[in-house]
Short mmCIF file of C-alpha atoms and ligand atoms in Angstrom, two decimals:
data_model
loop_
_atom_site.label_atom_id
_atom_site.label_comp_id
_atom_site.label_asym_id
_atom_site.label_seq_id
_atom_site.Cartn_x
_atom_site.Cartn_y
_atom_site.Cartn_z
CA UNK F 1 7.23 -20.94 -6.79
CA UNK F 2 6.65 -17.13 -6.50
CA UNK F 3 8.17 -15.61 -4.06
CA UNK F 4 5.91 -13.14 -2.25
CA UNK F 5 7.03 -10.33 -0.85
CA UNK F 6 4.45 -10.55 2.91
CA UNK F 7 2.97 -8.20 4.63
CA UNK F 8 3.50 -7.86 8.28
CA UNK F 9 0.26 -5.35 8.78
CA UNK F 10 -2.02 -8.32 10.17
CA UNK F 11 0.44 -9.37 12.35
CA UNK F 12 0.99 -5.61 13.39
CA UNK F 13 -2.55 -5.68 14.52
CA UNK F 14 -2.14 -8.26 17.34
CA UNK F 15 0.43 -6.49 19.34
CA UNK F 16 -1.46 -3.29 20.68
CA UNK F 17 -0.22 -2.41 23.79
CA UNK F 18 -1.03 0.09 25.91
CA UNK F 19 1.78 1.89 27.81
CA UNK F 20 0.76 3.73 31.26
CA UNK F 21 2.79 6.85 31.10
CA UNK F 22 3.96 8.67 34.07
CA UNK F 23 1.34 10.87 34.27
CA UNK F 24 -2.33 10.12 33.47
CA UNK F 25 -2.20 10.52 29.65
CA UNK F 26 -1.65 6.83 28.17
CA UNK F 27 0.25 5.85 25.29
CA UNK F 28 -0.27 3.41 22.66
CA UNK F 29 2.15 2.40 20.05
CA UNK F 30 1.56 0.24 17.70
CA UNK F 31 3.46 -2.23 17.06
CA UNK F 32 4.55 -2.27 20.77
CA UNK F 33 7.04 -5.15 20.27
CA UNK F 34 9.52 -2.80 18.49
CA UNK F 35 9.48 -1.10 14.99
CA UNK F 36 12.05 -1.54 12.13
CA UNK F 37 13.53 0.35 10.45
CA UNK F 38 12.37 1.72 7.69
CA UNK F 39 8.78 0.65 8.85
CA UNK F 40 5.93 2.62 10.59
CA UNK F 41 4.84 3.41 14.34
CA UNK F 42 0.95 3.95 14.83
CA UNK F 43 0.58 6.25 17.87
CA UNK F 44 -2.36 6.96 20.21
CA UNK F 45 -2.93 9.10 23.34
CA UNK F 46 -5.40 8.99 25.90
CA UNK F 47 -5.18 12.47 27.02
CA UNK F 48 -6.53 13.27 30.67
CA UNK F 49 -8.17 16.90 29.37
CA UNK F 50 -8.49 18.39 25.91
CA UNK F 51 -4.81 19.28 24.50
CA UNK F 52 -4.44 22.27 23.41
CA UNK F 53 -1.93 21.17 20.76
CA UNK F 54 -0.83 18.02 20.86
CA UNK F 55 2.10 16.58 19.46
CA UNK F 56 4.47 13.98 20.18
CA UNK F 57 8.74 14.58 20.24
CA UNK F 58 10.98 11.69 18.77
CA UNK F 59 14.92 12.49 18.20
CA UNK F 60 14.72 16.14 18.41
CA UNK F 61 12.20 16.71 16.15
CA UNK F 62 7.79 17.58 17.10
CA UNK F 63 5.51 16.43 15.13
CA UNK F 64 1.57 17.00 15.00
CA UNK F 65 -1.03 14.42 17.05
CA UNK F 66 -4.76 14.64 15.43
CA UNK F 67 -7.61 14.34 16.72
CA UNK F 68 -9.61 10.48 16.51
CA UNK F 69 -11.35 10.37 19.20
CA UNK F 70 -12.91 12.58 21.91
CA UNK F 71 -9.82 13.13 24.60
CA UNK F 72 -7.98 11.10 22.27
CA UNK F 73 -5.15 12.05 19.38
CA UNK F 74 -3.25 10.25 16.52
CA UNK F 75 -0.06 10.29 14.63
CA UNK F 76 2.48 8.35 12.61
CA UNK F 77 6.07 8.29 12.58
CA UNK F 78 8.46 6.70 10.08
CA UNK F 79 11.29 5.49 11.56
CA UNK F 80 14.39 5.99 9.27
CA UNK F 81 16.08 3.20 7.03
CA UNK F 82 19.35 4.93 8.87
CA UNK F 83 18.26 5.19 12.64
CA UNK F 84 19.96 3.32 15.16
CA UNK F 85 18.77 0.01 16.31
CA UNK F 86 17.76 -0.05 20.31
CA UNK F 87 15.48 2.15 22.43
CA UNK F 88 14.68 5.65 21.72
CA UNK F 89 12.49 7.84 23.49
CA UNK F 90 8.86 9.31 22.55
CA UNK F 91 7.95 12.35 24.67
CA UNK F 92 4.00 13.61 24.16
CA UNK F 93 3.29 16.87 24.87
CA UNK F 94 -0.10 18.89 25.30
CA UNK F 95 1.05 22.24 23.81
CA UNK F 96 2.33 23.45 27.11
CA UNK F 97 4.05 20.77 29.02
CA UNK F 98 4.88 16.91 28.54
CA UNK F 99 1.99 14.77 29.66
CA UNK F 100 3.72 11.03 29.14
CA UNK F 101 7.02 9.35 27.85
CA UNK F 102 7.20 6.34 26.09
CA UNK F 103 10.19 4.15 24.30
CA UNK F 104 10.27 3.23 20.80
CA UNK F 105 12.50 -0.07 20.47
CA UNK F 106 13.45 0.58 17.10
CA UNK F 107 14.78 -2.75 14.83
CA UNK F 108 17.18 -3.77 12.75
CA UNK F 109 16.24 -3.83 9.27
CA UNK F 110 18.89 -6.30 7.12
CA UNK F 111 18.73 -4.03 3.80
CA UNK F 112 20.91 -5.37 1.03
CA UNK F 113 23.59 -3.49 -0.14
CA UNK F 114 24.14 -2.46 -3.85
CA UNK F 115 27.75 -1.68 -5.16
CA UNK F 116 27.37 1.10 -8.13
CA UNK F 117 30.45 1.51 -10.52
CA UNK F 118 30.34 5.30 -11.01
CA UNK F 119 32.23 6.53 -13.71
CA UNK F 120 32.73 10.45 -14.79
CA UNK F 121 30.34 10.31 -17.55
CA UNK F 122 27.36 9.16 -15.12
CA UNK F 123 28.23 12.37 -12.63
CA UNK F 124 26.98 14.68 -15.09
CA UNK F 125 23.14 14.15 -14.47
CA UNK F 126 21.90 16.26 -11.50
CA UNK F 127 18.47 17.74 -10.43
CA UNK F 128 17.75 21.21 -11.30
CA UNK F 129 17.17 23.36 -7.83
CA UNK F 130 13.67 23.69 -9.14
CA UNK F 131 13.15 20.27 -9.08
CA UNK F 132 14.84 19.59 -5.57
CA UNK F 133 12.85 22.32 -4.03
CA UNK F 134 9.09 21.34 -5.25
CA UNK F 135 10.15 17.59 -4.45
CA UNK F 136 11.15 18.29 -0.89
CA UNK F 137 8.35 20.19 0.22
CA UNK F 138 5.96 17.96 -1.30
CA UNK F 139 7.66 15.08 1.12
CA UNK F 140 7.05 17.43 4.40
CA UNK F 141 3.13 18.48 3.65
CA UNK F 142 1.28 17.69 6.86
CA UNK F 143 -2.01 18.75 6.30
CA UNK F 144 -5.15 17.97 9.01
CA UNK F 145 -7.22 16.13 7.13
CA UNK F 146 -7.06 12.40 6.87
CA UNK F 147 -8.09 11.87 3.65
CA UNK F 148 -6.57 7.75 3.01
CA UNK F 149 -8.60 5.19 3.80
CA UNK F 150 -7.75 1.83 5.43
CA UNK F 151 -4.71 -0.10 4.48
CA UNK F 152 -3.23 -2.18 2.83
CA UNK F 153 -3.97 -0.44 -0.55
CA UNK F 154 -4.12 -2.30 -4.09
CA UNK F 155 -0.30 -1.80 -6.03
CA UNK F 156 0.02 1.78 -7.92
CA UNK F 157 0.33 0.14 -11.11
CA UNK F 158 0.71 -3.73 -12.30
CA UNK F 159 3.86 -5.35 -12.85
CA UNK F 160 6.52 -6.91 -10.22
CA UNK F 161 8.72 -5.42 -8.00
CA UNK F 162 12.71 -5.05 -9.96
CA UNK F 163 14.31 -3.41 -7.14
CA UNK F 164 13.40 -3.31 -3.15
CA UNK F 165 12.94 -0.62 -0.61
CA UNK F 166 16.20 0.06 1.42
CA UNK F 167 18.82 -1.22 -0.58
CA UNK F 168 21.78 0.51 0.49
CA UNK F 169 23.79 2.23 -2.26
CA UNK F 170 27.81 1.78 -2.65
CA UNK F 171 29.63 3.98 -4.90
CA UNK F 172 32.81 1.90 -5.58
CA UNK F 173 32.62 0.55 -2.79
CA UNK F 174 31.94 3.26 0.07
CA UNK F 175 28.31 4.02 1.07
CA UNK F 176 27.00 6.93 -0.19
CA UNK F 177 24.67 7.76 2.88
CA UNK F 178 21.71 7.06 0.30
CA UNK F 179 19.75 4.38 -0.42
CA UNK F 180 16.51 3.47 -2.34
CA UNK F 181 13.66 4.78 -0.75
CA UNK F 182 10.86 3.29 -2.75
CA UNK F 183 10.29 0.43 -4.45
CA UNK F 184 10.55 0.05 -8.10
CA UNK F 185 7.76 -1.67 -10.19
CA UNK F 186 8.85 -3.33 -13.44
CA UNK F 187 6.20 -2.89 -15.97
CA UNK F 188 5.56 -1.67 -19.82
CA UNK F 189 5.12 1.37 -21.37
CA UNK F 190 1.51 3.21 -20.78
CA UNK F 191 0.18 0.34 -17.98
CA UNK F 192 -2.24 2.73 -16.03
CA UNK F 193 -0.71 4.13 -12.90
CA UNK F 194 -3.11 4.51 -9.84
CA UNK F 195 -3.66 6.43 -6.97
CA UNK F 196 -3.12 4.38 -4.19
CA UNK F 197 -5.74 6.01 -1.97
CA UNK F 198 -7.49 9.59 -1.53
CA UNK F 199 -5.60 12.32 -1.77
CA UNK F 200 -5.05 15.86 -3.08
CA UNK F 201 -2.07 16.18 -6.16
CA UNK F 202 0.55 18.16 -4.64
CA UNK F 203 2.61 18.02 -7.84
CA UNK F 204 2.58 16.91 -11.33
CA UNK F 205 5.52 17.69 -13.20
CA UNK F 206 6.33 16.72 -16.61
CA UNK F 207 10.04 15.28 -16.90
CA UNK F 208 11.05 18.80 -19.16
CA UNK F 209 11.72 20.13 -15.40
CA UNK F 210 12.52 16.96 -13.33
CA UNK F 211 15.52 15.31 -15.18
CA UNK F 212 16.19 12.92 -12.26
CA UNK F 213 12.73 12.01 -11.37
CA UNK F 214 11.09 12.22 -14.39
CA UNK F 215 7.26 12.87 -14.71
CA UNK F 216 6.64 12.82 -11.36
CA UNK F 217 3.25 12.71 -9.11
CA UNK F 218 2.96 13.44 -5.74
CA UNK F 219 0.05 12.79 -3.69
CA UNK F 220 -1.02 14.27 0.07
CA UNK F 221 -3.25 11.72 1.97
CA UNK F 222 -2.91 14.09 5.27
CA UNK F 223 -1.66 14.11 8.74
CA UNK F 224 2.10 13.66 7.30
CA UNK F 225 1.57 10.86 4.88
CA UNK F 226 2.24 11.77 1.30
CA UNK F 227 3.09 8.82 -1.95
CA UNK F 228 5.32 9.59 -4.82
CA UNK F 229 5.11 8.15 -8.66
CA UNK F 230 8.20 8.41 -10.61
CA UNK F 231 9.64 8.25 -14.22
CA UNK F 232 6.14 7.98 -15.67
CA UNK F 233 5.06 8.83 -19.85
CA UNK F 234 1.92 10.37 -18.92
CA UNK F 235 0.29 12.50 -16.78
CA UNK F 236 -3.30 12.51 -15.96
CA UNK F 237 -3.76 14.94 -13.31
CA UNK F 238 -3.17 18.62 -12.19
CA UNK F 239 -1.54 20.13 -8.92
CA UNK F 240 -4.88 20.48 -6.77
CA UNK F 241 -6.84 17.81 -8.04
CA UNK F 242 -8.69 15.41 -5.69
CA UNK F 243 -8.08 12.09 -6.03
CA UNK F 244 -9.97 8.66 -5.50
CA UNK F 245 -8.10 5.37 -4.98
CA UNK F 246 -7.67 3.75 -7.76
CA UNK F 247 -8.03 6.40 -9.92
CA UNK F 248 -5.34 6.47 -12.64
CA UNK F 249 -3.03 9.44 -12.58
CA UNK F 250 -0.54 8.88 -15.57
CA UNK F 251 0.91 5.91 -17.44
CA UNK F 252 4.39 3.49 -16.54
CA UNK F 253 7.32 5.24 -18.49
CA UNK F 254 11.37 5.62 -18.38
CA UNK F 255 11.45 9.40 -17.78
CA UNK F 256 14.44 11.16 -15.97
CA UNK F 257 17.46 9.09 -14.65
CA UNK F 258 15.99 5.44 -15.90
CA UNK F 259 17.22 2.48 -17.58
CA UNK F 260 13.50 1.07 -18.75
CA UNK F 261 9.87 1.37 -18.44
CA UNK F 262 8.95 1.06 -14.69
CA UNK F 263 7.39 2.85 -12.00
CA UNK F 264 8.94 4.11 -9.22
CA UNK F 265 6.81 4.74 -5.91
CA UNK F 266 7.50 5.79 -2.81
CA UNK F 267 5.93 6.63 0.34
CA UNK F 268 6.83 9.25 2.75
CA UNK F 269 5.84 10.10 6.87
CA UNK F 270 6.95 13.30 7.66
CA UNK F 271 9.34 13.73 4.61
CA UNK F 272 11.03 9.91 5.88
CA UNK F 273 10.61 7.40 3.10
CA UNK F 274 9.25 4.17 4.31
CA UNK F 275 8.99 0.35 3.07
CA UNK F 276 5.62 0.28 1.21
CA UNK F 277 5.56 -3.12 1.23
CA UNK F 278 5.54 -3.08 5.20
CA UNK F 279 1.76 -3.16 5.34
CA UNK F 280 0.70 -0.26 3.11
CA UNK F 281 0.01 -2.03 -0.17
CA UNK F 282 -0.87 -5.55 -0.71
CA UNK F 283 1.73 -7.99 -1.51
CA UNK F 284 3.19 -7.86 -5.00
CA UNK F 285 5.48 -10.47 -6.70
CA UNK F 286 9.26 -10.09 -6.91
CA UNK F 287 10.42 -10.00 -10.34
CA UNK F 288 11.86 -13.85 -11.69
ZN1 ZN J 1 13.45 3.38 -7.68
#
């Protein structure tokens, strides 16, 4: 039997709750059961006037609210592979004082670990500076305009999934602090690879500059949510171009740090990677 990687998006949508803050702006997160890690929180405020700028406070960190409604305001927040299981707090805030708290009951994800033998001739590969730099500020764009559509999304590219999101990494033995935030999808040279949904190209590099990642696209869908396609043999797009879903963008490859011909794609929420499979693409088989 094929094992089948589900989605838990449907179920997501049968646990909105609404949260009466303490003042009169109401919260909504969605799912309100908890979220796991590694997974996504939908947030929605009710606010009692017209914010000024909204935005919502998790761990330290602010992060933009958009408008969906006509007193009401948006967001998503990926909740780290890494972050600590148990209640966290959510603090909204109109631009000039906080209007409602909420908790976040954040979920233990069981990632698998992966033990990696490291010997001194694998240290040698690193990413250039150039490469590091374009790739992290392509994770952080937050741009206003929503420009995805609905999910769940049809798979980037067609094959089956070799390696999972999360899987914590061991260097002889002692986590490393990293682990892999996509997932990658096993499939042969030059199999079309495909936008996922509407976007703007925030990158395309060809692998003479990314050594690690390869020939790389990056894609902004707005408000914080941005994909990433790794390792590919092709490109088919330019930094700036708009994109449909579905449209291709480049072709499956081994480019940059990779052992054979897959594709590897990953989603980020305010530069933290999240588990595609949690909802944002359809399910896709596991790899016999
Ligand atoms: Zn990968």
């Amino acid at each position: 039997m094929k094992k089948i990687l589900l989605t838990g998006f449907v179920l997501i949508m049968f646990f909105v709750g609404k949260i009466s803050s303490a003042t009169d702006g109401i919260i909504n997160i969605t799912p309100s059961n908890g979220v796991k890690q590694g997974q996504t929180a939908f947030i929605t405020v009710d606010f009692p006037d017209t914010p000024k700028n909204p935005v919502f406070m998790f761990k330290g960190k602010k992060y933009r609210l958009f408008k969906s409604g006509q007193n009401e305001y948006s967001g998503l927040l990926g909740i780290s592979a890494l972050e600590n299981p148990g209640k966290h707090e959510l603090a909204i805030s109109d631009g000039t004082e906080i209007v409602g708290k909420a908790y976040i009951n954040v979920l233990a994800s069981p990632y698998p670990k992966q033990n990696i033998r490291v010997t001194k001739s694998m240290s040698g590969l690193g990413a250039s500076d150039y490469e590091l730099k374009q790739i992290g500020q392509a994770k952080y764009t937050v741009t206003d305009e929503k420009l995805r559509t609905n999910a769940p999304y049809n798979s980037p590219t067609q094959g089956c999934i070799s390696s999972v999101f999360g899987l914590k990494r061991y260097y002889n033995g002692v986590f490393s602090g990293n682990y892999h935030n996509g997932i990658d999808i096993k499939a042969s040279f030059g199999t079309p690879v495909k936008a996922i949904t509407d976007g703007k190209v925030l990158l395309a590099e060809n692998a003479k500059l990314f050594r690690v990642n390869g020939t790389t696209v990056a894609i902004d869908h707005g408000q914080g949510l941005v994909s990433f396609y790794l390792h590919m043999s092709k490109l088919d797009v330019k930094a700036g171009d708009f994109v449909k879903a579905g449209q291709k963008i480049g072709e499956v490859g081994s480019t940059g740090f990779s052992t054979g011909p897959h594709l590897h794609w990953g989603l980020y929420i305010h530069g933290t990677p999240i588990d595609p499979m949690a909802g944002w693409i359809k399910p896709v088989s596991l790899c016999k």
